Amino acid sequence: MDLTTITAIGKEIESALKGHRFGKIFQLSRTDLAIDFRSPDSRYLFVSTEPGNPRVYLIRRKLRDLEKSSGTPGNFSLIMRKQLSGAELSSVEQIDGERVLLFRFRAEDDLGNDVDYTLAAQLTGASANLFLLDSESKIIDSMRQTRGNGQQSGEMYEPPERKKPAIAKEKVPLKLSELRSLSERLDVEDQARSEASGFQSLANAARSKVKQEISKREKLLRKLEGDLAGHGEADKWKRYGDLLLANTSSARRQGETVFVTDYFDEQAPEISITIDENDSLTGAAEKFFKRYTKARNAGQEIEKRKQTIEKELGRFTKVLGELEKAIEVGDEDLINEIGGIKKPAEAKRPQKRTETPTGTRSFVSSDGFEILVGKKAKDNDFLTFRIAKSLDTWMHAADYPGSHVVIRNPNRKEIPHRTLLEAAQLAAFYSRGKLQPKAAVHYTQKKFVNKPKGSAPGLVSLASFKTVLVEPKIGEAKKNDEER
């Protein structure tokens, strides 16, 4: 950002945020921050101390998008939060002739006294930084470590020394009506640069991946050529073996060298063959025949392997050409496809199940707790061991066959006595003891209910329980319309 742009953006920020209070900090990266000033139009102050592209302006973002992009706050962000939380922005100033904006804040200390702080946004390329200054302009802390006088904690802040005098570019002065769009223009330009950088990174990654595949196959071909050379010429080994056998009676030996007549040549010249001096001519011939067989088989296998790899190499070379065309036209989907890069799937939020499970009756107690009542024996098992949670309250008539009853307690609250009685009345009503004036009902937490191995549907055992005597009836519990 040049001096003219910094001057204009400083005025725009002051016009939009002056009098607003410092709020939440979003650590977007090691060098980038977004600061909430509780603006009603969802505008945030964006500050970047990236050495290659320092910048500051207003951005419009949804809170959830910032929270999603935000990482763990750095030490500087924590110090800012501690010192500036709730502080009011009183002014935004530019140091004359410098690419530095000063954000002046008025805060209160623990005793209720007014305290002044300043955020110095130093937009000076390699020395870009963000400083927190006290009321005397002494540096409390900084976002990055930069060298020079007035750049270290405990020193009086000074802008970095310039090696060459800055020459401001001549520009047409911006009108006040244009200031509001300046941040938007800078934000759009920055996002465009970011998208271009992201596209280039994507393209480079895909290109690198394809080139790696090509390089891998080129190395394999070189290795196979080396293996083939290592086995030697199969026909040569067979020829040596045949010549040794053909010259058994006429060959001359001198140590490891055998001189034989080459009957495969029309001129029948004498040639030399090197063998182990301890081997007989027939033994040496046998070794050459084995080398021939091995070299022949290896050659056939290597040729097959080479053909396969050469086809793959041709295919990846073609893919590289397609990739370059996709990069040229900006086809991101094709680049992703070629590079095998899958977009991360959005995490699906589990849907809260509110409907009544099949095979149960649903009631709501006077205190608002849901009460589920099984219908059949298999439904009882499903309700108890598949639906009920460990801290839900479970009930069943003590002396009669009947339905399992569960008081759902997702918030782990204490079950009111009235709800307990209403659920017990339902357990007694939906049992064989419904015609009795009073019926005993066992109740416990579901975690104490066990299913004996091989037992009939609906049969359970209780590790611990209490008993209540109630009148079998539906009582005050209201039937849920979602019952199935």
CSV table of C-alpha atoms in Angstrom, one decimal, residues 392-399 405 420 440-450 460-469:
chain,number,residue,atom,x,y,z
A,392,ASP,CA,-32.4,-42.5,31.6
A,393,THR,CA,-34.9,-43.8,34.2
A,394,TRP,CA,-36.3,-47.3,33.4
A,395,MET,CA,-39.5,-48.8,34.9
A,396,HIS,CA,-41.5,-52.0,34.8
A,397,ALA,CA,-44.5,-53.4,36.8
A,398,ALA,CA,-43.0,-55.6,39.7
A,399,ASP,CA,-45.3,-58.6,39.7
A,405,VAL,CA,-41.2,-47.6,30.4
A,420,LEU,CA,-41.6,-40.4,38.5
A,440,ALA,CA,-45.8,-52.1,42.6
A,441,VAL,CA,-43.4,-50.7,40.0
A,442,HIS,CA,-39.7,-51.2,40.0
A,443,TYR,CA,-37.5,-48.3,38.8
A,444,THR,CA,-33.8,-47.7,38.3
A,445,GLN,CA,-31.4,-46.1,35.8
A,446,LYS,CA,-31.1,-47.9,32.5
A,447,LYS,CA,-27.4,-48.7,33.2
A,448,PHE,CA,-28.5,-51.2,35.9
A,449,VAL,CA,-30.7,-53.1,33.4
A,450,ASN,CA,-29.2,-56.3,31.9
A,460,VAL,CA,-34.4,-58.5,31.8
A,461,SER,CA,-32.5,-58.6,35.2
A,462,LEU,CA,-31.9,-55.6,37.5
A,463,ALA,CA,-28.6,-55.0,39.3
A,464,SER,CA,-30.2,-52.4,41.5
A,465,PHE,CA,-33.7,-50.9,41.8
A,466,LYS,CA,-36.3,-49.2,44.0
A,467,THR,CA,-40.0,-49.8,44.2
A,468,VAL,CA,-43.0,-47.4,44.3
A,469,LEU,CA,-46.7,-48.3,44.8
